[in-house]
Short mmCIF file of C-alpha atoms in Angstrom, two decimals:
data_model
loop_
_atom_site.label_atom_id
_atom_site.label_comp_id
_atom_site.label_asym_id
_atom_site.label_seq_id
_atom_site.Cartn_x
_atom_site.Cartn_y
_atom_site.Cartn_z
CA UNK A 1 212.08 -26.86 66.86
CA UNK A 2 211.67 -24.97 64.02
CA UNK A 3 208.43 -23.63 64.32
CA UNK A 4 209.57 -22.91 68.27
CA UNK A 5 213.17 -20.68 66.50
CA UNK A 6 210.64 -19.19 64.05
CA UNK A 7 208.02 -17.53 66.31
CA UNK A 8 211.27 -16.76 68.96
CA UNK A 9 212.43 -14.50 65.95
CA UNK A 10 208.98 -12.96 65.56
CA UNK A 11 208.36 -12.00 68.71
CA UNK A 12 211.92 -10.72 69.22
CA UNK A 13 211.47 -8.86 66.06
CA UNK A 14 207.96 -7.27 67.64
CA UNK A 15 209.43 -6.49 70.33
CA UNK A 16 212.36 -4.45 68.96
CA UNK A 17 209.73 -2.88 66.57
CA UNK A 18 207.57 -1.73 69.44
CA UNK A 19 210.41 -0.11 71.24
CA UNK A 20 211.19 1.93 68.39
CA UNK A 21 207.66 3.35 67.53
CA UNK A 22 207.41 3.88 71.30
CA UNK A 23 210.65 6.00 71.35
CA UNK A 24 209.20 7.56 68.25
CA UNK A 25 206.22 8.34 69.60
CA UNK A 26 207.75 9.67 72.56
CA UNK A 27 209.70 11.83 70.66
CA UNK A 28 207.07 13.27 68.68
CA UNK A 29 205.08 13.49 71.64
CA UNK A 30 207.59 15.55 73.62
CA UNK A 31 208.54 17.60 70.49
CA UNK A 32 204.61 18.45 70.06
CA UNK A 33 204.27 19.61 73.58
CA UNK A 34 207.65 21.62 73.46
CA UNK A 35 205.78 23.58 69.89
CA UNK A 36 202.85 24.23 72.05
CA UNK A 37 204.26 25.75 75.05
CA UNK A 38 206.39 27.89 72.89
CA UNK A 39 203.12 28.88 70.89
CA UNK A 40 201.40 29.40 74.05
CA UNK A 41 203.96 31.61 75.62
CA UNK A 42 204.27 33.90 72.85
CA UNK A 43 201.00 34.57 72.73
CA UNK A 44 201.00 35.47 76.16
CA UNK A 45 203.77 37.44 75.73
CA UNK A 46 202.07 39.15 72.55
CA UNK A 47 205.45 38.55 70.77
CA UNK A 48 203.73 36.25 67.80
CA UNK A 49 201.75 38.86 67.30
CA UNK A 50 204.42 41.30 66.86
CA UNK A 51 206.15 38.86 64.37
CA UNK A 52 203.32 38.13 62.72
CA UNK A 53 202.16 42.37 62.25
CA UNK A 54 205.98 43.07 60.99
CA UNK A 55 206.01 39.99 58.36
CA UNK A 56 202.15 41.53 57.17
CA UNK A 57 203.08 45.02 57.05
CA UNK A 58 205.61 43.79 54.72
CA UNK A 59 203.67 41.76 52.66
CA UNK A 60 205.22 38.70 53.65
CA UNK A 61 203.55 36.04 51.37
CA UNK A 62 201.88 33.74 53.50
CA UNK A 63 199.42 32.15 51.34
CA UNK A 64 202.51 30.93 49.46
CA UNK A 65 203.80 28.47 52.44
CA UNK A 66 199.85 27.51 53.14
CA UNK A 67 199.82 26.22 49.33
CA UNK A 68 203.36 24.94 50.14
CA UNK A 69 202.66 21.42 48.82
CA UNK A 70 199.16 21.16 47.13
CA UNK A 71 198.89 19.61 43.79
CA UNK A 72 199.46 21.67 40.76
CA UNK A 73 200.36 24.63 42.91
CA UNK A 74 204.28 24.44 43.25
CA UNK A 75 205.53 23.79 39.57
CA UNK A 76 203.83 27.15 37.68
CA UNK A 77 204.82 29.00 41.36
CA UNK A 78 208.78 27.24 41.18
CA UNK A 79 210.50 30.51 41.28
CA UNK A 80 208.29 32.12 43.42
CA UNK A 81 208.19 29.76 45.57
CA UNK A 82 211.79 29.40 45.76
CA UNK A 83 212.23 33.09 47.05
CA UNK A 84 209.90 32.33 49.84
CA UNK A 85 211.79 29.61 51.18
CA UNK A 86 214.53 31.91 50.83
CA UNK A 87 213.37 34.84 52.25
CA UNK A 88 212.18 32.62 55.24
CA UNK A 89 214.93 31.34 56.18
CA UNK A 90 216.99 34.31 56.34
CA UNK A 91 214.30 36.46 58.25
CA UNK A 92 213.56 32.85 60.44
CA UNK A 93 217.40 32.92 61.12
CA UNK A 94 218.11 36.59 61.65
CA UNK A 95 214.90 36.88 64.07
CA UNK A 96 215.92 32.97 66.11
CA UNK A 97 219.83 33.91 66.27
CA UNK A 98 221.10 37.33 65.13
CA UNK A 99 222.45 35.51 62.46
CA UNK A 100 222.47 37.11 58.41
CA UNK A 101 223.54 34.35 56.47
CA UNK A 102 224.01 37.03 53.51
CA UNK A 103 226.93 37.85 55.87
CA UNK A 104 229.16 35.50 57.33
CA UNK A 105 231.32 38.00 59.83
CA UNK A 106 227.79 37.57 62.03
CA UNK A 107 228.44 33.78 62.41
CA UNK A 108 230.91 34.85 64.67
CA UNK A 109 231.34 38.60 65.32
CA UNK A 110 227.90 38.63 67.00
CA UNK A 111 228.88 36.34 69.90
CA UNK A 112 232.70 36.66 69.74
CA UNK A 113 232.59 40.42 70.25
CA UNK A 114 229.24 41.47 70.51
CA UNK A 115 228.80 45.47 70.18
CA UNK A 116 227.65 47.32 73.42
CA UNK A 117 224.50 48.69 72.40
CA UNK A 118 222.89 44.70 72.51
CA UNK A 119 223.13 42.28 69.95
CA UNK A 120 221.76 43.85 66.55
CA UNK A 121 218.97 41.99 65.97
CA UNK A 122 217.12 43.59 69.23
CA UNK A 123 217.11 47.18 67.51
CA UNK A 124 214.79 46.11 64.31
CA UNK A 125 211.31 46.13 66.58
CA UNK A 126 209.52 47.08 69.68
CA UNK A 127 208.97 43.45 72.15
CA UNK A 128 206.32 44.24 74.12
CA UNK A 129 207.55 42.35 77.22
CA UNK A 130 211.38 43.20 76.75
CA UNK A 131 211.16 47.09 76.70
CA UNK A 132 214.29 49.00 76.37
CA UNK A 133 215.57 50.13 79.08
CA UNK A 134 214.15 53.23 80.15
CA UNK A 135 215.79 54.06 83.03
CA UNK A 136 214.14 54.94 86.71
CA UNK A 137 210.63 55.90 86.91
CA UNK A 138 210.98 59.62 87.95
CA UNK A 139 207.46 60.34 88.90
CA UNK A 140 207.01 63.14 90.21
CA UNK A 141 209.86 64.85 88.57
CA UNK A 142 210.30 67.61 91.27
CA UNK A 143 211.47 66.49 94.45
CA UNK A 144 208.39 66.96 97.18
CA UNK A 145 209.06 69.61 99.90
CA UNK A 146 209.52 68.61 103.30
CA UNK A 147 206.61 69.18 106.01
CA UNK A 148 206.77 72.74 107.54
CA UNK A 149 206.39 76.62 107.04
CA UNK A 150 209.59 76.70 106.24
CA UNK A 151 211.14 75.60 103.28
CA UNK A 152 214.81 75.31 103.58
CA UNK A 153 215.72 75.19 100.29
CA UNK A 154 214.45 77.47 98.30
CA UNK A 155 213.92 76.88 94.82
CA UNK A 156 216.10 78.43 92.09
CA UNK A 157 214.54 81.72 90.33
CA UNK A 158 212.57 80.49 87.32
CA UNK A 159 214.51 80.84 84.25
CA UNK A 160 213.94 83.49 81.43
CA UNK A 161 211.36 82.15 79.05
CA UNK A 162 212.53 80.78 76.17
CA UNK A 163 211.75 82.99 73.07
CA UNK A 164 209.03 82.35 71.23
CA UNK A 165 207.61 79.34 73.71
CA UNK A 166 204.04 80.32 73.99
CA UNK A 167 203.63 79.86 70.13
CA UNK A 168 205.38 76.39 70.11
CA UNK A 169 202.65 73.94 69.34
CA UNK A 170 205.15 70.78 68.66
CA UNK A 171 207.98 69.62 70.10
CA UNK A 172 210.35 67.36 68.61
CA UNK A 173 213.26 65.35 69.38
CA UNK A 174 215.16 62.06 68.96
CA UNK A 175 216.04 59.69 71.59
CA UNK A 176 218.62 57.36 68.85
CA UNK A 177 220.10 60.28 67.59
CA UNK A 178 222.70 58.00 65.84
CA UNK A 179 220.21 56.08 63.66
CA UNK A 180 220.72 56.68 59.41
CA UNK A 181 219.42 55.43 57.09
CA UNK A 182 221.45 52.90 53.98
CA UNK A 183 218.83 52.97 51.15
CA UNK A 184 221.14 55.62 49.66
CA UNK A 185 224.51 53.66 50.05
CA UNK A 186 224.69 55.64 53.97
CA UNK A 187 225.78 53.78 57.20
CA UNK A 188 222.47 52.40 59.18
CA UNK A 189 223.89 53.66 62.49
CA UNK A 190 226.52 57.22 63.25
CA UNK A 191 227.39 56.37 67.04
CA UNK A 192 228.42 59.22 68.90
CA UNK A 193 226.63 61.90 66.35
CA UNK A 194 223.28 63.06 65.14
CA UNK A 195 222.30 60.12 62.34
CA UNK A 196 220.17 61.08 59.30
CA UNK A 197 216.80 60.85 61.70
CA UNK A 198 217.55 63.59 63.11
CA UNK A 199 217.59 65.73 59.57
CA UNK A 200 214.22 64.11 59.19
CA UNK A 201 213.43 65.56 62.80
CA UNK A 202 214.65 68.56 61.02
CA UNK A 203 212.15 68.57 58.17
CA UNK A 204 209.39 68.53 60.45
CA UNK A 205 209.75 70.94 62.31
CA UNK A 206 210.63 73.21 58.86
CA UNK A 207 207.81 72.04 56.73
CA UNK A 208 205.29 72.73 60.16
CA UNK A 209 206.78 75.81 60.23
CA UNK A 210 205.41 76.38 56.40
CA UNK A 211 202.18 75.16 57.39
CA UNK A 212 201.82 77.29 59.95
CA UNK A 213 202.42 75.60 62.92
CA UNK A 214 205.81 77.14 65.16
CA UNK A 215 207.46 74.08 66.56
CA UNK A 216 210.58 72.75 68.34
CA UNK A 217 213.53 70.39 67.87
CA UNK A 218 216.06 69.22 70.58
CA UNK A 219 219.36 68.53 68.94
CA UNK A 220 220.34 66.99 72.19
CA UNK A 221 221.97 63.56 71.48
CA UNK A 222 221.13 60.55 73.88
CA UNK A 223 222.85 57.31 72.49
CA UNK A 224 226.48 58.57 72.73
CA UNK A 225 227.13 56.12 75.67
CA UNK A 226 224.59 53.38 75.42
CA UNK A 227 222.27 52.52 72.96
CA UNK A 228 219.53 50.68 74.84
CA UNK A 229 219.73 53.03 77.84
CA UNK A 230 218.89 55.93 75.30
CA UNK A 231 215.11 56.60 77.23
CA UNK A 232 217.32 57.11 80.55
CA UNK A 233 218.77 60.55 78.88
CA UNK A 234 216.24 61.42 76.39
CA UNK A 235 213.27 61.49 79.10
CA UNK A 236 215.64 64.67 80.59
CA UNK A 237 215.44 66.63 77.38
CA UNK A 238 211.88 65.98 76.98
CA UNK A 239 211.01 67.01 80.53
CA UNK A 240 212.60 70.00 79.63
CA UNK A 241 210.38 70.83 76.37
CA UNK A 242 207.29 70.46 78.62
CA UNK A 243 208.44 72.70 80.78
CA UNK A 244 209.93 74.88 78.03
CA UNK A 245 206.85 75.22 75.91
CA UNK A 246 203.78 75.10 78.03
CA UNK A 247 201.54 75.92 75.23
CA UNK A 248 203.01 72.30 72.99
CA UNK A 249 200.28 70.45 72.15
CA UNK A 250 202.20 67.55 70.62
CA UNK A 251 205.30 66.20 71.28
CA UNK A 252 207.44 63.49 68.84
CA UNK A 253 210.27 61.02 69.22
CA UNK A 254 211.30 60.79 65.90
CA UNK A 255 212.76 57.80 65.42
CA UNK A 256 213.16 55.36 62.19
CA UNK A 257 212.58 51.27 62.31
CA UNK A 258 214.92 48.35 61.47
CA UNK A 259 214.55 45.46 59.63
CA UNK A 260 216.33 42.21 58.49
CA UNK A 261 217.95 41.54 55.29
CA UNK A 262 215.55 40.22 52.92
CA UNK A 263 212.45 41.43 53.74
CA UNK A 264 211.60 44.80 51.63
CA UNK A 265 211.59 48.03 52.30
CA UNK A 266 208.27 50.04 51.96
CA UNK A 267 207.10 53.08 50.33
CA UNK A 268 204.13 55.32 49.08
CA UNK A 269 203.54 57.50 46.62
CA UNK A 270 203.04 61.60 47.80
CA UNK A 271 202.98 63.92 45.57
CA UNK A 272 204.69 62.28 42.80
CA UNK A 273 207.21 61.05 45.17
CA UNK A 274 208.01 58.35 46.78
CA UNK A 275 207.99 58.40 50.37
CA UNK A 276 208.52 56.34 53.57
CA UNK A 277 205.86 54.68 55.79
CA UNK A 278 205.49 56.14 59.25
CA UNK A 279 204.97 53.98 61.81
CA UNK A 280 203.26 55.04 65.41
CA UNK A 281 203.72 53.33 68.48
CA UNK A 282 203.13 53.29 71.62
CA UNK A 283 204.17 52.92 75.37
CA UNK A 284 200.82 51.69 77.73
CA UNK A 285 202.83 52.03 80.79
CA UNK A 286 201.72 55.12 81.59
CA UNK A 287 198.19 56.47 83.68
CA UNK A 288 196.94 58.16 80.24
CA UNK A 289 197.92 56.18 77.10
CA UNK A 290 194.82 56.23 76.33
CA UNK A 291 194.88 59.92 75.05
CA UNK A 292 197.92 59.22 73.13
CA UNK A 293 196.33 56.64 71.37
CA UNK A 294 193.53 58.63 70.81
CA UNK A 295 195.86 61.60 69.15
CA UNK A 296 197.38 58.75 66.88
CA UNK A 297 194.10 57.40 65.55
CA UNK A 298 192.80 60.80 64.97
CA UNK A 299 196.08 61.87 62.83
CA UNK A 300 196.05 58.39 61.29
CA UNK A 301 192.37 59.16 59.80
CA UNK A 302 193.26 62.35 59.19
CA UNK A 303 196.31 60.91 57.03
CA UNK A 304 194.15 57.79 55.89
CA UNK A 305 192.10 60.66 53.95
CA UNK A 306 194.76 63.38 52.62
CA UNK A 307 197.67 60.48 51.66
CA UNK A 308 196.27 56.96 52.29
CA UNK A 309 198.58 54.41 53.26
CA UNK A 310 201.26 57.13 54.93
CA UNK A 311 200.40 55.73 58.49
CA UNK A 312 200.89 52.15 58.70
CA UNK A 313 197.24 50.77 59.30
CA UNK A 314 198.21 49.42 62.70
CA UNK A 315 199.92 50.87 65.83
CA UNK A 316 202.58 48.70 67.83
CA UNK A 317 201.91 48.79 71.19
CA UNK A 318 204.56 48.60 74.06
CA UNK A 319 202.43 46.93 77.51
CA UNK A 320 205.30 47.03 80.05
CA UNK A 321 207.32 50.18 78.36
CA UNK A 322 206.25 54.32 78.36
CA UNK A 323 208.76 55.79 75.26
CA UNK A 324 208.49 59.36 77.42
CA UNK A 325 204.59 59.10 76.63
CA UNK A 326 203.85 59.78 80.12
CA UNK A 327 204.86 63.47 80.15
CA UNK A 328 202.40 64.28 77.85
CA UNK A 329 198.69 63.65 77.03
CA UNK A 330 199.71 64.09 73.00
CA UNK A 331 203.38 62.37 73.35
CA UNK A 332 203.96 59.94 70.53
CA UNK A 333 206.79 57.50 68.80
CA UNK A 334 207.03 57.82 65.26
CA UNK A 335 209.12 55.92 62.94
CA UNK A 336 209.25 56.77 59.59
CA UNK A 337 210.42 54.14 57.00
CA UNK A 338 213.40 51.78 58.43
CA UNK A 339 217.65 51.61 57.64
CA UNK A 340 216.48 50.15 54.05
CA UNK A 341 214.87 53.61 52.97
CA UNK A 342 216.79 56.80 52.04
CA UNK A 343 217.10 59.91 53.68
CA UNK A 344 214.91 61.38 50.92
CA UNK A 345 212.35 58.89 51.26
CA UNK A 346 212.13 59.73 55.25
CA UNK A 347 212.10 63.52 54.51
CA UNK A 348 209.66 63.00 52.15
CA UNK A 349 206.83 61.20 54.43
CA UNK A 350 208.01 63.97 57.50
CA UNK A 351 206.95 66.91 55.37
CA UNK A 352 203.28 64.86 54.71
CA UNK A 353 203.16 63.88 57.87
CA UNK A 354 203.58 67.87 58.84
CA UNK A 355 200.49 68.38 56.84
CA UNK A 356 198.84 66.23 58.92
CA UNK A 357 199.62 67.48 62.03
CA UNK A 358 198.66 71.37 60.82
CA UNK A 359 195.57 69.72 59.51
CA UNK A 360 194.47 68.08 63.21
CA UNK A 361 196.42 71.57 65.05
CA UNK A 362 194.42 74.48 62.95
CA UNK A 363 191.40 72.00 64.01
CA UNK A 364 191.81 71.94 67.76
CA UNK A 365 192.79 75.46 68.31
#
């Protein structure tokens, strides 16, 4: 009787043990495949790779959470190690929810009353796969003339040529017009206005001008009403520069990044000074991106070899998006420095990055 209670116990007990590893299992099972399909879709939406390029090109320190637990590794590497884990939560949180938990009024104001540009977080990088919106492809831009002899309605009289076009070489202009810049204490956003970007549009043109080079810059602002519709308006004004300066060469959306709190901002050395990284990206939805890449890895080198490490050492490509890169076989997006940089800073790396460009120009002509 005993021996009969004892092993009815043990094989109770078995049982019950068995049902809990197999939950566990299960669990870990289903939480494994749930981390690979994520995995697997991101890389086949290219957006791991995007995380991944922003957290290099800011020197995130990944070797730190590889050594994240060897022997002998953590206890001379306490502190640092304890600003990693910092840092990665509040860049894993900001980039997973929105959230800045250096703020709490985004616990709540970012879903109770989100703004209408978007939440905020979707302004700090490019997603390949999640464009902003750009609006209706216009292609051809003209409307086609009916079949006939006749055509009745004739077109307009061309307009008077606008002074000084057939020595425009660049063309400038900013589809956020309301983007600023904070590293001086500044709001990161002027909705409604011309931001600080567009003084760094500014610059260009003026220090091209010194080098030479007669350029252009539309002061035409495209965010008033909606942020991420922007590409909707600011494809108009740079239609119009095409047409308005047949001889441009080169055309720029000037434009400045945004990043999360706690990652840092980034600078070079030009001159003495210290400047803002420029960024270059670009839109492959388009019949000749191509070309525009090949413009941006000629000015890169160019710009590797007069102020090395200006250009960011890779481009961000956009697969489903064209950034107004299809009106133009030397249209580019450049972004120089992000909200964390100064106004200085970003006028700084314009006026090298002007250099450049008269450099490649005086070459080609």
């Amino acid at each position: 009787m005993l021996r009969e209670d004892f092993f009815h116990r043990q094989k109770k007990h078995y049982r019950i043990w068995r049902v809990r590893e197999w939950a566990r299992g299960f669990l870990l099972v289903l939480v494994s495949i749930l981390v690979i399909m994520g995995l697997a879709y991101a890389l086949k939406s290219g957006s791991s790779r995007q995380i991944i390029g922003f957290l290099a090109q800011q020197s995130f320190p990944f070797e730190a959470i590889l050594m994240e637990g060897v022997p002998g590794y953590s206890q001379p590497e306490r502190a640092r190690l304890d600003l990693v884990r910092n840092q990665g939560a509040a860049v894993g949180m900001f980039l997973l929810t929105g959230v800045n938990i250096a703020d709490p009024r985004t616990f709540f104001l970012g879903y109770l009353s989100p703004p209408p540009q978007g939440p905020v977080w979707l302004g700090w990088a490019y997603n390949p796969n999640d464009p902003e919106f750009e609006g209706p492809i216009l292609e051809p831009i003209e409307p086609q003339k009916p079949d006939g002899n006749t055509d009745p309605n004739p077109p307009a009289p061309a307009p008077e040529p606008v002074p000084g076009a057939k020595e425009v070489l660049v063309g400038i202009y900013n589809t956020h017009n309301s983007e600023s810049y904070a590293g001086d204490g500044g709001l990161e956003h002027e909705f409604g206005k011309n931001g600080e970007v567009v003084t760094v549009g500014e610059t260009l043109k003026k220090a091209l001008g010194q080098n030479g080079i007669s350029a252009a810059h539309s002061l035409e602002i495209h965010d008033a009403l909606d942020f991420m519709k922007a590409y909707s308006k600011s494809v108009v004004t740079a239609t119009k520069m095409t047409k308005d300066y047949p001889s441009m060469k080169v055309l720029i959306d000037v434009h400045r990044d945004g990043f999360p709190l706690g990652v840092p901002k980034s600078t070079i050395m030009v001159k003495g000074k210290s400047v803002s990284r420029v960024m270059v990206v670009i839109g492959k939805q388009n019949p000749h991106w191509e070309k525009n890449e090949a413009l941006a890895k000629e000015l890169m080198a160019i710009g590797e070899k007069k102020y090395p490490g200006l250009f960011k050492a890779n481009i961000s490509y956009a697969a489903n998006a064209r950034y107004n890169q299809h009106l133009s076989d030397g249209a580019l997006l450049l972004e120089f420095g992000s909200q964390l940089n100064s106004t200085e800073e970003s006028n700084g790396a314009a006026e090298a990055v002007a250099e450049i460009l008269a450099d490649y120009l005086k070459k080609v002509s």
